[in-house]
CSV table of C-alpha atoms in Angstrom, one decimal:
chain,number,residue,atom,x,y,z
H,1,UNK,CA,46.3,55.5,64.9
H,2,UNK,CA,46.5,53.8,68.2
H,3,UNK,CA,45.2,50.5,69.4
H,4,UNK,CA,41.9,51.8,70.6
H,5,UNK,CA,41.4,53.6,67.3
H,6,UNK,CA,42.3,50.7,65.3
H,7,UNK,CA,39.9,48.4,67.3
H,8,UNK,CA,37.3,51.1,66.7
H,9,UNK,CA,38.0,51.3,63.1
H,10,UNK,CA,37.6,47.6,62.4
H,11,UNK,CA,34.1,47.0,61.3
H,12,UNK,CA,32.4,44.0,59.5
H,13,UNK,CA,32.1,45.6,56.0
H,14,UNK,CA,30.4,43.8,53.1
H,15,UNK,CA,30.2,46.5,50.6
H,16,UNK,CA,33.5,47.5,48.8
H,17,UNK,CA,34.8,49.8,46.2
H,18,UNK,CA,35.8,48.2,42.9
H,19,UNK,CA,39.5,48.8,43.2
H,20,UNK,CA,42.4,46.5,44.0
H,21,UNK,CA,44.0,46.0,47.3
H,22,UNK,CA,47.7,46.9,47.4
H,23,UNK,CA,49.8,43.8,48.0
H,24,UNK,CA,52.1,45.6,50.3
H,25,UNK,CA,49.4,46.5,52.7
H,26,UNK,CA,48.2,43.0,52.9
H,27,UNK,CA,51.7,41.8,53.6
H,28,UNK,CA,52.2,44.6,56.2
H,29,UNK,CA,48.9,43.1,58.0
H,30,UNK,CA,50.2,39.6,57.7
H,31,UNK,CA,53.5,40.7,59.2
H,32,UNK,CA,51.7,41.8,62.2
H,33,UNK,CA,49.4,38.8,62.4
H,34,UNK,CA,52.2,36.4,62.5
H,35,UNK,CA,53.5,37.9,65.7
H,36,UNK,CA,50.4,36.4,67.5
H,37,UNK,CA,51.0,33.8,70.3
H,38,UNK,CA,51.3,30.3,69.2
H,39,UNK,CA,51.6,26.8,70.9
H,40,UNK,CA,55.0,25.1,71.0
H,41,UNK,CA,56.7,27.9,69.1
H,42,UNK,CA,54.8,26.4,66.0
H,43,UNK,CA,54.0,29.6,63.9
H,44,UNK,CA,51.3,27.7,62.5
H,45,UNK,CA,49.6,30.5,60.5
H,46,UNK,CA,49.0,30.2,56.7
H,47,UNK,CA,47.3,32.6,54.4
H,48,UNK,CA,45.8,31.8,51.0
H,49,UNK,CA,45.2,35.0,48.9
H,50,UNK,CA,42.4,34.8,46.3
H,51,UNK,CA,42.3,37.8,43.9
H,52,UNK,CA,41.6,36.7,40.5
H,53,UNK,CA,38.0,36.7,39.2
H,54,UNK,CA,38.2,32.9,38.2
H,55,UNK,CA,39.7,32.1,41.6
H,56,UNK,CA,36.9,33.8,43.4
H,57,UNK,CA,34.3,32.2,41.4
H,58,UNK,CA,35.7,28.9,41.9
H,59,UNK,CA,36.1,29.1,45.7
H,60,UNK,CA,32.7,30.7,46.2
H,61,UNK,CA,31.0,28.1,44.0
H,62,UNK,CA,32.6,25.2,45.8
H,63,UNK,CA,31.8,26.6,49.3
H,64,UNK,CA,28.2,27.5,48.2
H,65,UNK,CA,27.7,23.8,46.8
H,66,UNK,CA,28.8,22.6,50.2
H,67,UNK,CA,26.5,25.1,52.0
H,68,UNK,CA,23.7,24.1,49.8
H,69,UNK,CA,23.9,20.4,50.8
H,70,UNK,CA,24.1,21.4,54.4
H,71,UNK,CA,21.0,23.4,54.3
H,72,UNK,CA,19.1,20.8,52.3
H,73,UNK,CA,20.1,18.2,54.9
H,74,UNK,CA,18.6,20.6,57.5
H,75,UNK,CA,15.2,20.5,55.6
H,76,UNK,CA,15.2,24.1,54.3
H,77,UNK,CA,13.1,25.0,51.4
H,78,UNK,CA,14.8,25.0,48.0
H,79,UNK,CA,13.9,28.5,47.1
H,80,UNK,CA,15.3,29.8,50.4
H,81,UNK,CA,18.5,27.8,49.9
H,82,UNK,CA,19.0,29.3,46.5
H,83,UNK,CA,18.5,32.8,47.8
H,84,UNK,CA,20.9,32.5,50.6
H,85,UNK,CA,23.7,30.7,48.5
H,86,UNK,CA,23.2,33.2,45.7
H,87,UNK,CA,23.5,36.3,47.9
H,88,UNK,CA,26.7,34.9,49.4
H,89,UNK,CA,28.1,34.1,45.9
H,90,UNK,CA,27.5,37.6,44.8
H,91,UNK,CA,29.1,39.0,48.0
H,92,UNK,CA,32.3,36.8,47.7
H,93,UNK,CA,32.7,37.4,43.9
H,94,UNK,CA,32.3,41.2,44.2
H,95,UNK,CA,34.9,41.4,46.9
H,96,UNK,CA,38.4,42.6,45.7
H,97,UNK,CA,40.4,40.1,47.9
H,98,UNK,CA,39.4,37.0,49.8
H,99,UNK,CA,42.0,35.8,52.3
H,100,UNK,CA,41.6,32.1,53.7
H,101,UNK,CA,43.3,32.0,57.2
H,102,UNK,CA,44.7,28.6,57.9
H,103,UNK,CA,46.4,26.5,60.5
H,104,UNK,CA,49.5,24.3,59.6
H,105,UNK,CA,48.7,21.2,61.7
H,106,UNK,CA,52.0,19.6,60.6
H,107,UNK,CA,53.3,21.7,63.4
H,108,UNK,CA,51.2,20.2,66.0
H,109,UNK,CA,51.9,17.6,68.7
H,110,UNK,CA,50.2,14.2,68.4
H,111,UNK,CA,48.7,12.4,71.2
H,112,UNK,CA,47.2,9.1,71.6
H,113,UNK,CA,44.1,10.0,73.3
H,114,UNK,CA,40.9,12.1,72.0
H,115,UNK,CA,41.1,14.6,74.9
H,116,UNK,CA,44.5,15.9,74.3
H,117,UNK,CA,44.0,15.7,70.5
H,118,UNK,CA,40.9,18.0,70.9
H,119,UNK,CA,43.0,20.4,73.3
H,120,UNK,CA,45.8,20.5,70.6
H,121,UNK,CA,43.4,21.3,67.8
H,122,UNK,CA,41.9,24.1,70.1
H,123,UNK,CA,45.1,25.6,70.7
H,124,UNK,CA,45.9,25.9,66.9
H,125,UNK,CA,42.4,27.4,66.3
H,126,UNK,CA,42.9,29.9,69.1
H,127,UNK,CA,46.3,31.0,67.6
H,128,UNK,CA,44.6,31.5,64.2
H,129,UNK,CA,42.0,33.5,65.8
H,130,UNK,CA,44.6,35.7,67.5
H,131,UNK,CA,46.3,36.2,64.0
H,132,UNK,CA,43.0,36.9,62.5
H,133,UNK,CA,42.1,39.7,64.7
H,134,UNK,CA,45.5,41.2,64.4
H,135,UNK,CA,45.5,40.9,60.6
H,136,UNK,CA,42.1,42.8,60.5
H,137,UNK,CA,43.5,45.4,62.8
H,138,UNK,CA,46.4,45.8,60.7
H,139,UNK,CA,44.2,46.3,57.7
H,140,UNK,CA,41.9,48.8,59.4
H,141,UNK,CA,45.1,50.9,60.4
H,142,UNK,CA,45.9,51.0,56.7
H,143,UNK,CA,42.4,52.2,55.9
H,144,UNK,CA,41.2,48.8,54.6
H,145,UNK,CA,37.9,47.3,55.5
H,146,UNK,CA,37.5,43.7,56.2
H,147,UNK,CA,34.8,41.2,57.2
H,148,UNK,CA,35.3,37.7,58.9
H,149,UNK,CA,33.3,35.0,57.3
H,150,UNK,CA,33.3,31.6,59.1
H,151,UNK,CA,32.4,29.3,56.1
H,152,UNK,CA,35.7,27.6,55.6
H,153,UNK,CA,35.5,25.8,59.1
H,154,UNK,CA,32.4,24.2,57.9
H,155,UNK,CA,33.8,22.9,54.6
H,156,UNK,CA,37.6,22.7,55.1
H,157,UNK,CA,38.1,19.8,52.7
H,158,UNK,CA,36.3,21.6,50.1
H,159,UNK,CA,38.5,24.7,50.5
H,160,UNK,CA,41.6,22.5,50.6
H,161,UNK,CA,40.6,20.9,47.3
H,162,UNK,CA,39.6,24.1,45.5
H,163,UNK,CA,42.9,25.8,46.5
H,164,UNK,CA,45.1,22.8,46.1
H,165,UNK,CA,46.2,23.2,49.8
H,166,UNK,CA,48.1,20.6,51.6
H,167,UNK,CA,46.1,18.2,53.9
H,168,UNK,CA,47.8,19.6,56.9
H,169,UNK,CA,46.9,23.1,56.0
H,170,UNK,CA,43.4,23.6,57.6
H,171,UNK,CA,41.2,26.3,56.7
H,172,UNK,CA,39.7,28.3,59.7
H,173,UNK,CA,38.3,31.6,58.3
H,174,UNK,CA,37.7,33.8,55.3
H,175,UNK,CA,38.3,37.4,55.4
H,176,UNK,CA,36.8,39.7,52.9
H,177,UNK,CA,39.2,42.7,52.1
H,178,UNK,CA,38.8,45.8,50.2
H,179,UNK,CA,38.1,49.6,50.4
H,180,UNK,CA,34.7,50.4,52.2
H,181,UNK,CA,32.1,51.6,49.6
H,182,UNK,CA,31.0,55.2,50.2
H,183,UNK,CA,27.7,53.8,50.6
H,184,UNK,CA,28.8,51.9,53.6
H,185,UNK,CA,27.5,53.2,57.0
H,186,UNK,CA,28.4,51.4,60.3
H,187,UNK,CA,25.9,50.5,62.9
H,188,UNK,CA,26.3,52.2,66.0
H,189,UNK,CA,28.6,50.3,68.3
H,190,UNK,CA,27.4,50.2,71.9
H,191,UNK,CA,29.9,51.2,74.6
H,192,UNK,CA,31.6,48.2,75.9
H,193,UNK,CA,30.6,47.2,79.5
H,194,UNK,CA,33.6,44.8,80.6
H,195,UNK,CA,31.7,43.8,83.9
H,196,UNK,CA,29.1,41.9,81.8
H,197,UNK,CA,31.7,39.6,80.5
H,198,UNK,CA,33.6,38.7,83.7
H,199,UNK,CA,32.3,35.4,85.1
H,200,UNK,CA,34.7,34.9,88.0
H,201,UNK,CA,36.6,36.9,90.4
H,202,UNK,CA,38.6,35.3,93.2
């Protein structure tokens, strides 16, 4: 499988077979992911693997409670909140493997002003994003499906506490990993039109 084929194979899959994900395939994908570019030669990528039923229940319940509070503060109706959070909980707990992608901020530079602090945080977030994409492409190359979920960036402290992560290990993304269910049917993907995304030529 070449790069174009791996990119085409990576789809956001949310329905998986009920079978374990081989650890060697996950480690292979992580090995590819940690070749991503990083600021200051920092190698900030960290991965938390949540595979046990109890671990998935605890993580999903904790993030769900944080999401519930956010939605309630937005003024959403309680029955709608319950429907959304319950659907998410069912998805996460049925997924064979949850991978939380994090940044080790102890590797970052510290600046006295907010402008450069924000820029530094952005650099680390970009690097995690580069590793995240490569990780999912590596999984796709091995025949494993995945789906990026943004929840941890909205409740990082909750995820840190639930997984007993160090304060400097900052959660950025959650990846659902498993073998796609035979029932899964990908939506047609429109042909890319690069010209639509170019905003300047000089």
